[in-house]
Coordinates of N, CA and C in Angstrom, one line a residue:
S1 N -24.0 24.9 24.4 CA -25.5 24.6 24.5 C -26.1 25.4 25.6
N2 N -26.4 24.7 26.7 CA -27.2 25.3 27.8 C -28.5 25.8 27.3
N3 N -29.0 25.1 26.2 CA -30.2 25.4 25.5 C -30.3 26.8 24.9
D4 N -29.1 27.4 24.7 CA -29.1 28.6 23.9 C -28.8 28.2 22.4
V5 N -29.8 28.2 21.6 CA -29.6 27.7 20.2 C -29.5 28.8 19.2
S6 N -29.1 30.0 19.6 CA -29.0 31.1 18.7 C -27.9 30.8 17.6
F7 N -26.8 30.2 18.0 CA -25.7 29.9 17.1 C -26.2 28.9 16.0
E8 N -26.8 27.8 16.5 CA -27.3 26.7 15.6 C -28.3 27.3 14.7
R9 N -29.3 28.1 15.2 CA -30.3 28.6 14.3 C -29.7 29.5 13.2
A10 N -28.8 30.4 13.6 CA -28.2 31.3 12.6 C -27.4 30.5 11.6
L11 N -26.7 29.5 12.0 CA -25.9 28.7 11.1 C -26.8 27.9 10.1
H12 N -27.9 27.4 10.7 CA -28.9 26.7 9.8 C -29.5 27.7 8.8
N13 N -29.8 28.9 9.2 CA -30.4 29.8 8.3 C -29.4 30.3 7.2
L14 N -28.1 30.3 7.6 CA -27.1 30.8 6.7 C -26.6 29.7 5.7
T15 N -26.5 28.5 6.2 CA -25.9 27.5 5.4 C -26.7 26.2 5.1
R16 N -27.7 26.0 5.9 CA -28.5 24.7 5.8 C -27.6 23.5 5.9
C17 N -26.6 23.6 6.7 CA -25.7 22.5 6.8 C -26.2 21.5 7.9
E18 N -25.6 20.4 8.1 CA -26.0 19.4 9.1 C -25.3 19.8 10.4
I19 N -26.1 19.9 11.5 CA -25.6 20.4 12.7 C -25.9 19.4 13.8
H20 N -24.9 19.2 14.7 CA -25.0 18.4 15.9 C -24.6 19.2 17.1
T21 N -25.4 19.1 18.1 CA -25.1 19.8 19.4 C -25.0 18.8 20.5
F22 N -24.0 19.0 21.4 CA -23.6 18.1 22.4 C -23.7 18.8 23.8
D23 N -24.4 18.2 24.8 CA -24.4 18.8 26.1 C -24.9 17.8 27.1
P24 N -24.0 17.3 28.0 CA -24.4 16.3 28.9 C -25.1 16.8 30.2
T25 N -25.1 18.2 30.3 CA -25.6 18.8 31.5 C -27.1 19.3 31.3
L26 N -27.6 19.2 30.1 CA -28.9 19.8 29.8 C -30.0 18.9 30.4
K27 N -30.9 19.5 31.2 CA -32.0 18.8 31.9 C -33.3 19.0 31.2
A28 N -33.5 20.2 30.6 CA -34.8 20.5 29.9 C -34.7 19.9 28.5
A29 N -35.9 19.9 27.8 CA -36.0 19.5 26.5 C -35.2 20.4 25.6
Y30 N -34.4 19.9 24.6 CA -33.6 20.7 23.7 C -34.5 21.5 22.8
R31 N -34.2 22.8 22.7 CA -35.0 23.7 21.9 C -34.7 23.8 20.4
G32 N -33.6 23.2 20.0 CA -33.2 23.3 18.6 C -33.4 22.1 17.7
R33 N -34.3 21.3 18.1 CA -34.4 20.0 17.3 C -34.9 20.3 15.9
A34 N -35.4 21.4 15.6 CA -35.9 21.7 14.2 C -34.7 21.8 13.2
F35 N -33.5 22.2 13.8 CA -32.4 22.4 12.9 C -31.1 21.8 13.4
S36 N -31.1 21.0 14.5 CA -29.9 20.5 15.0 C -30.2 19.1 15.7
K37 N -29.4 18.2 15.6 CA -29.5 16.9 16.3 C -28.8 16.9 17.6
F38 N -29.5 16.6 18.7 CA -29.0 16.8 20.0 C -28.4 15.4 20.6
H39 N -27.3 15.5 21.3 CA -26.6 14.3 21.9 C -26.3 14.7 23.3
A40 N -26.8 13.9 24.2 CA -26.6 14.1 25.7 C -25.2 13.6 26.1
I41 N -24.2 14.0 25.4 CA -22.8 13.6 25.8 C -21.9 14.8 25.7
G42 N -20.8 14.7 26.3 CA -19.9 15.9 26.3 C -18.5 15.5 25.6
L43 N -17.7 16.5 25.4 CA -16.4 16.3 24.8 C -15.3 16.2 25.9
G44 N -14.5 15.2 25.9 CA -13.4 15.1 26.8 C -13.2 13.8 27.4
E45 N -12.4 13.8 28.5 CA -12.1 12.5 29.2 C -12.9 12.5 30.5
V46 N -12.9 13.7 31.3 CA -13.7 13.8 32.5 C -14.2 15.2 32.5
L47 N -15.5 15.4 32.5 CA -16.2 16.7 32.6 C -16.8 16.8 33.9
R48 N -16.5 17.9 34.6 CA -17.0 18.2 35.9 C -17.8 19.5 36.0
S49 N -18.8 19.5 36.8 CA -19.6 20.7 37.0 C -18.7 21.8 37.6
S50 N -19.1 23.1 37.5 CA -18.3 24.2 38.0 C -18.7 24.5 39.5
G51 N -19.6 23.8 40.0 CA -20.0 24.0 41.4 C -19.1 23.3 42.4
T52 N -19.4 23.5 43.7 CA -18.6 22.9 44.7 C -18.7 21.4 44.8
N53 N -19.9 20.9 44.4 CA -20.1 19.4 44.4 C -19.9 18.9 43.0
A54 N -18.7 18.5 42.7 CA -18.3 18.1 41.3 C -19.1 16.8 41.0
S55 N -19.6 16.8 39.7 CA -20.3 15.6 39.2 C -19.7 15.2 37.9
S56 N -19.7 13.9 37.6 CA -19.1 13.4 36.4 C -20.3 13.2 35.4
F57 N -20.0 13.4 34.1 CA -21.0 13.3 33.0 C -20.4 12.4 32.0
K58 N -21.3 11.9 31.1 CA -20.9 11.0 30.0 C -20.1 11.9 29.0
V59 N -18.9 11.5 28.7 CA -18.1 12.2 27.7 C -17.3 11.2 26.8
K60 N -17.0 11.8 25.6 CA -16.2 11.0 24.7 C -15.2 11.9 23.9
Q61 N -14.2 11.3 23.4 CA -13.2 12.0 22.6 C -13.9 12.3 21.2
L62 N -13.4 13.4 20.6 CA -14.0 13.9 19.3 C -14.0 12.8 18.3
L63 N -12.8 12.1 18.2 CA -12.7 11.0 17.1 C -13.6 9.9 17.4
T64 N -13.9 9.6 18.7 CA -14.8 8.5 19.1 C -16.2 8.9 18.7
I65 N -16.6 10.2 19.0 CA -17.9 10.7 18.6 C -18.1 10.6 17.1
M66 N -17.1 11.0 16.3 CA -17.3 10.9 14.9 C -17.4 9.5 14.4
K67 N -16.7 8.6 15.0 CA -16.8 7.2 14.7 C -18.2 6.6 15.0
D68 N -18.7 7.0 16.2 CA -20.0 6.5 16.6 C -21.1 7.0 15.6
L69 N -20.9 8.2 15.1 CA -21.9 8.8 14.2 C -21.7 8.4 12.8
G70 N -20.7 7.6 12.5 CA -20.4 7.2 11.1 C -19.8 8.3 10.3
H71 N -19.1 9.3 10.9 CA -18.6 10.4 10.3 C -17.1 10.4 10.1
E72 N -16.5 9.2 10.2 CA -15.0 9.1 10.0 C -14.7 9.5 8.6
G73 N -13.6 10.3 8.4 CA -13.2 10.7 7.1 C -13.9 11.9 6.6
R74 N -14.9 12.4 7.3 CA -15.7 13.5 6.8 C -15.1 14.8 7.5
R75 N -15.3 15.9 6.8 CA -14.8 17.2 7.3 C -15.7 17.9 8.2
I76 N -15.2 18.5 9.3 CA -16.0 19.3 10.1 C -15.8 20.8 9.7
D77 N -16.8 21.4 9.2 CA -16.6 22.8 8.7 C -16.4 23.8 9.9
V78 N -17.3 23.6 10.9 CA -17.2 24.5 12.1 C -17.3 23.6 13.3
L79 N -16.4 23.8 14.2 CA -16.4 23.1 15.5 C -16.4 24.1 16.6
K80 N -17.5 24.2 17.3 CA -17.6 25.3 18.4 C -17.6 24.6 19.7
I81 N -16.7 25.0 20.6 CA -16.6 24.3 21.9 C -16.5 25.2 23.1
D82 N -17.3 24.9 24.1 CA -17.2 25.5 25.4 C -17.5 24.4 26.4
C83 N -16.4 23.8 26.8 CA -16.6 22.6 27.7 C -16.0 22.7 29.1
E84 N -15.9 24.0 29.5 CA -15.5 24.3 30.9 C -14.2 23.7 31.3
G85 N -13.2 23.8 30.5 CA -11.9 23.3 30.8 C -11.4 22.0 30.2
C86 N -12.3 21.3 29.6 CA -12.0 20.0 29.0 C -11.1 20.1 27.8
E87 N -11.0 21.3 27.3 CA -10.3 21.5 26.0 C -8.8 21.2 26.1
W88 N -8.2 21.3 27.3 CA -6.8 21.1 27.4 C -6.4 19.6 27.1
D89 N -7.2 18.7 27.5 CA -6.9 17.3 27.3 C -7.7 16.7 26.1
A90 N -8.9 17.2 25.9 CA -9.8 16.6 24.8 C -9.3 16.9 23.4
L91 N -8.6 18.1 23.2 CA -8.2 18.5 21.9 C -6.9 18.0 21.5
R92 N -6.1 17.4 22.4 CA -4.8 16.9 22.0 C -4.8 15.8 21.0
P93 N -5.7 14.8 21.1 CA -5.8 13.8 20.0 C -6.3 14.4 18.7
A94 N -7.2 15.4 18.8 CA -7.8 16.0 17.6 C -6.7 16.8 16.9
F95 N -5.9 17.5 17.6 CA -4.8 18.3 17.0 C -3.8 17.3 16.3
A96 N -3.5 16.2 17.0 CA -2.6 15.2 16.5 C -3.1 14.6 15.2
A97 N -4.4 14.3 15.2 CA -5.1 13.7 14.0 C -5.1 14.7 12.8
M98 N -5.3 16.0 13.1 CA -5.2 17.0 12.1 C -3.8 17.2 11.5
Q99 N -2.8 17.1 12.4 CA -1.4 17.2 11.9 C -1.1 16.0 11.0
A100 N -1.7 14.8 11.4 CA -1.4 13.6 10.6 C -2.2 13.5 9.3
G101 N -3.2 14.4 9.2 CA -4.0 14.5 8.0 C -5.2 13.5 8.0
T102 N -5.5 13.0 9.2 CA -6.7 12.1 9.3 C -7.9 12.8 9.8
L103 N -7.8 14.1 10.1 CA -9.0 14.8 10.6 C -8.9 16.2 10.0
S104 N -10.0 16.7 9.5 CA -10.1 18.0 8.9 C -11.1 18.9 9.5
I105 N -10.7 20.1 10.0 CA -11.6 21.0 10.7 C -11.4 22.4 10.0
G106 N -12.5 23.0 9.5 CA -12.3 24.2 8.8 C -12.1 25.4 9.7
Q107 N -13.0 25.5 10.8 CA -12.9 26.5 11.8 C -13.1 25.9 13.1
L108 N -12.3 26.4 14.1 CA -12.4 26.0 15.5 C -12.7 27.2 16.3
L109 N -13.9 27.3 16.9 CA -14.3 28.4 17.8 C -14.4 27.9 19.2
I110 N -13.6 28.4 20.1 CA -13.4 27.7 21.4 C -13.2 28.7 22.5
E111 N -13.9 28.5 23.6 CA -13.6 29.3 24.8 C -12.5 28.5 25.6
V112 N -11.4 29.2 25.8 CA -10.3 28.6 26.6 C -10.3 29.1 28.0
H113 N -10.3 28.2 28.9 CA -10.3 28.5 30.4 C -8.9 28.4 30.9
V114 N -8.4 29.6 31.3 CA -7.0 29.6 31.7 C -6.8 29.6 33.2
R115 N -7.9 29.4 33.9 CA -7.8 29.3 35.4 C -6.9 28.1 35.8
R116 N -6.0 28.3 36.6 CA -5.1 27.3 37.2 C -4.3 26.6 36.1
Q117 N -4.1 27.2 35.0 CA -3.2 26.5 33.9 C -1.8 27.1 33.9
T118 N -0.8 26.3 33.7 CA 0.5 26.8 33.7 C 0.8 27.4 32.3
S119 N 1.8 28.3 32.2 CA 2.2 28.9 30.9 C 2.7 27.8 30.0
R120 N 3.3 26.7 30.5 CA 3.8 25.7 29.7 C 2.6 24.9 29.0
R121 N 1.6 24.7 29.8 CA 0.4 24.0 29.2 C -0.3 24.9 28.1
V122 N -0.4 26.2 28.4 CA -1.0 27.1 27.5 C -0.2 27.1 26.2
N123 N 1.1 27.3 26.3 CA 2.0 27.3 25.1 C 1.9 26.0 24.3
G124 N 1.8 24.9 25.1 CA 1.7 23.6 24.4 C 0.4 23.5 23.6
F125 N -0.7 24.0 24.1 CA -2.0 24.0 23.5 C -2.0 24.8 22.1
F126 N -1.4 26.0 22.2 CA -1.4 26.8 21.0 C -0.4 26.3 20.0
S127 N 0.7 25.7 20.5 CA 1.7 25.1 19.6 C 1.1 23.9 18.8
A128 N 0.3 23.2 19.5 CA -0.4 22.0 18.9 C -1.4 22.5 17.8
A129 N -2.1 23.6 18.1 CA -3.0 24.1 17.2 C -2.3 24.6 15.9
L130 N -1.1 25.3 16.1 CA -0.3 25.7 15.0 C 0.2 24.6 14.2
A131 N 0.6 23.5 14.8 CA 1.1 22.4 14.1 C 0.0 21.7 13.3
A132 N -1.2 21.8 13.8 CA -2.4 21.3 13.1 C -2.9 22.2 12.0
N133 N -2.1 23.2 11.6 CA -2.4 24.1 10.5 C -3.6 25.0 10.8
L134 N -3.8 25.3 12.1 CA -4.9 26.2 12.5 C -4.2 27.6 12.7
R135 N -4.9 28.6 12.3 CA -4.4 30.0 12.4 C -5.4 30.8 13.1
L136 N -5.0 31.6 14.1 CA -5.8 32.4 14.9 C -6.3 33.6 14.1
F137 N -7.6 33.9 14.1 CA -8.1 35.1 13.4 C -9.0 36.0 14.2
S138 N -9.3 35.6 15.5 CA -10.1 36.4 16.4 C -9.9 36.0 17.8
K139 N -9.9 36.9 18.7 CA -9.8 36.6 20.2 C -10.6 37.7 20.9
E140 N -11.2 37.2 22.0 CA -12.0 38.1 22.8 C -12.2 37.6 24.2
R141 N -11.9 38.3 25.2 CA -12.1 37.8 26.6 C -13.6 37.8 26.9
N142 N -13.9 36.9 27.8 CA -15.3 36.8 28.3 C -15.4 37.7 29.5
H143 N -15.9 38.9 29.3 CA -15.9 39.8 30.4 C -17.2 39.7 31.2
W144 N -18.1 38.8 30.8 CA -19.3 38.6 31.6 C -19.1 37.5 32.7
G145 N -18.1 36.7 32.6 CA -17.8 35.7 33.6 C -16.4 35.4 33.7
C146 N -16.0 34.4 34.5 CA -14.6 34.0 34.7 C -13.8 35.2 35.2
D147 N -14.3 36.0 36.1 CA -13.6 37.2 36.7 C -13.2 38.2 35.6
G148 N -13.8 38.1 34.4 CA -13.5 39.1 33.4 C -12.3 38.8 32.6
W149 N -11.5 37.8 32.9 CA -10.2 37.5 32.1 C -9.8 36.1 32.0
K150 N -10.4 35.2 32.8 CA -9.9 33.8 32.9 C -10.5 32.9 31.8
C151 N -11.4 33.4 31.0 CA -12.0 32.7 29.9 C -11.8 33.6 28.7
V152 N -11.3 33.1 27.6 CA -11.1 33.8 26.4 C -11.6 33.1 25.2
E153 N -12.3 33.7 24.3 CA -12.9 33.1 23.1 C -11.8 33.3 22.0
F154 N -11.4 32.1 21.5 CA -10.5 32.1 20.3 C -11.1 31.5 19.1
S155 N -10.8 32.1 18.0 CA -11.3 31.6 16.7 C -10.2 31.2 15.8
F156 N -10.1 30.0 15.3 CA -9.1 29.5 14.4 C -9.6 29.1 13.1
V157 N -8.9 29.3 12.1 CA -9.3 28.8 10.7 C -8.1 27.9 10.2
D158 N -8.5 26.9 9.5 CA -7.6 26.0 8.8 C -6.8 26.9 7.8
K159 N -5.5 26.7 7.7 CA -4.7 27.5 6.9 C -5.1 27.4 5.4
A160 N -5.4 26.2 5.0 CA -5.8 26.0 3.6 C -7.1 26.6 3.3
Q161 N -8.0 26.6 4.2 CA -9.3 27.2 4.0 C -9.2 28.7 3.9
A162 N -8.3 29.3 4.8 CA -8.0 30.7 4.8 C -7.5 31.1 3.4
C163 N -6.6 30.3 2.9 CA -6.0 30.7 1.6 C -7.0 30.6 0.5
R164 N -7.9 29.6 0.6 CA -8.9 29.5 -0.5 C -9.9 30.7 -0.4
A165 N -10.2 31.1 0.9 CA -11.1 32.3 1.0 C -10.5 33.6 0.5
F166 N -9.2 33.7 0.7 CA -8.4 34.8 0.2 C -8.5 34.8 -1.3
A167 N -8.2 33.7 -1.9 CA -8.3 33.6 -3.4 C -9.6 33.9 -3.9
S168 N -10.7 33.5 -3.3 CA -12.0 33.7 -3.8 C -12.4 35.2 -3.8
T169 N -11.8 36.0 -2.9 CA -12.1 37.4 -2.9 C -11.1 38.3 -3.6
H170 N -9.8 37.8 -3.7 CA -8.8 38.7 -4.3 C -8.4 38.2 -5.7
C171 N -8.4 36.9 -6.0 CA -8.0 36.5 -7.3 C -8.9 35.2 -7.7
P172 N -10.2 35.4 -7.9 CA -11.1 34.3 -8.1 C -10.8 33.4 -9.2
R173 N -10.1 33.9 -10.3 CA -9.7 33.1 -11.4 C -8.8 31.9 -11.0
V174 N -8.1 32.1 -9.9 CA -7.2 31.1 -9.4 C -7.9 29.8 -9.1
L175 N -9.2 30.0 -8.6 CA -10.0 28.8 -8.2 C -10.3 27.9 -9.3
D176 N -10.2 28.4 -10.5 CA -10.4 27.5 -11.7 C -9.3 26.6 -12.1
S177 N -8.1 26.8 -11.4 CA -6.9 26.1 -11.7 C -6.4 25.5 -10.4
S178 N -6.4 24.2 -10.3 CA -5.8 23.5 -9.2 C -4.3 23.8 -9.0
T179 N -3.6 23.9 -10.2 CA -2.2 24.2 -10.2 C -1.9 25.6 -9.6
A180 N -2.6 26.6 -10.1 CA -2.4 27.9 -9.7 C -2.8 28.1 -8.2
L181 N -3.8 27.4 -7.8 CA -4.2 27.5 -6.4 C -3.2 26.9 -5.5
N182 N -2.6 25.8 -5.9 CA -1.5 25.2 -5.1 C -0.3 26.1 -5.1
E183 N 0.0 26.8 -6.2 CA 1.1 27.7 -6.2 C 0.9 28.9 -5.3
L184 N -0.3 29.4 -5.3 CA -0.7 30.5 -4.4 C -0.6 30.1 -2.9
C185 N -1.2 29.0 -2.6 CA -1.3 28.6 -1.2 C 0.0 27.9 -0.7
G186 N 0.9 27.4 -1.6 CA 2.1 26.9 -1.2 C 2.1 25.7 -0.3
G187 N 1.1 24.8 -0.6 CA 1.0 23.6 0.3 C 0.5 24.1 1.7
A188 N -0.7 24.8 1.7 CA -1.2 25.4 2.9 C -1.6 24.5 3.9
S189 N -1.9 23.2 3.6 CA -2.4 22.3 4.6 C -1.5 21.1 4.6
G190 N -0.3 21.3 5.2 CA 0.6 20.1 5.4 C 1.1 19.6 4.1
G191 N 1.1 20.4 3.0 CA 1.6 19.9 1.7 C 0.5 19.2 0.9
A192 N -0.7 19.1 1.5 CA -1.8 18.4 0.8 C -2.2 19.3 -0.4
R193 N -2.6 18.6 -1.5 CA -3.0 19.3 -2.7 C -4.5 19.6 -2.6
W194 N -4.9 20.7 -3.3 CA -6.3 21.1 -3.3 C -7.1 20.1 -4.2
R195 N -8.3 19.8 -3.8 CA -9.2 19.1 -4.7 C -10.4 20.0 -4.9
R196 N -10.7 20.3 -6.2 CA -11.8 21.2 -6.5 C -13.1 20.8 -6.1
K197 N -13.3 19.5 -5.9 CA -14.6 18.9 -5.4 C -14.5 18.9 -3.9
G198 N -15.3 19.7 -3.2 CA -15.2 19.9 -1.8 C -15.9 18.7 -1.0
H199 N -15.7 18.8 0.3 CA -16.3 17.8 1.2 C -17.8 18.2 1.4
P200 N -18.6 17.3 1.9 CA -20.0 17.6 2.3 C -19.9 18.6 3.5
L201 N -20.9 19.5 3.5 CA -20.9 20.4 4.7 C -21.1 19.6 5.9
R202 N -20.4 20.0 7.0 CA -20.5 19.3 8.2 C -20.2 20.2 9.3
T203 N -21.1 20.3 10.3 CA -20.8 21.2 11.5 C -21.1 20.4 12.7
T204 N -20.2 20.4 13.6 CA -20.4 19.8 14.9 C -20.2 20.9 16.0
G205 N -21.2 21.2 16.7 CA -21.1 22.2 17.7 C -21.6 21.8 19.1
G206 N -21.3 22.6 20.1 CA -21.8 22.3 21.4 C -20.7 22.3 22.4
R207 N -21.1 21.8 23.6 CA -20.2 21.8 24.7 C -19.3 20.6 24.7

């Protein structure tokens, strides 16, 4: 967020999906109310400012936020996160829920802050994402900040969604047959079967 609503505006113009933006640090009036619902809360357990005088903000776990919004059982098509280091703890229960099949996220776009992180913790984070059937499709360092290398933008896609996208561009007739699609994808999402009727569009974005 930080009141940069370019992502929300572009997503709204492209998909007309339902968008939620979260930022507990925003002081000014939110600029994207025409296409996104704003919530003055953050993601995680403890969110602190990056300055020398650390401050605590109101934060909640992703599953708690979804429950509060009445979105339990609904799919998140795109989850965009930049929470200044909260990702290491905040996403653990989300990855576990995805692995258990109780949470579905189509794409995860996240800035990972590697400052003061051990290799063991970094490996654990990506191993958990892999176990949640997320597959990396893009990465780019943030060369404008974080000393040019301590923040990296990673983009993940759900394995089943990636398979369906591949089928739509390379063998679209497969999409007309649930059996053929399952054979092509080989149980792409934890052995779950495809359902031709999709979930309602849902996007949760923000800090």
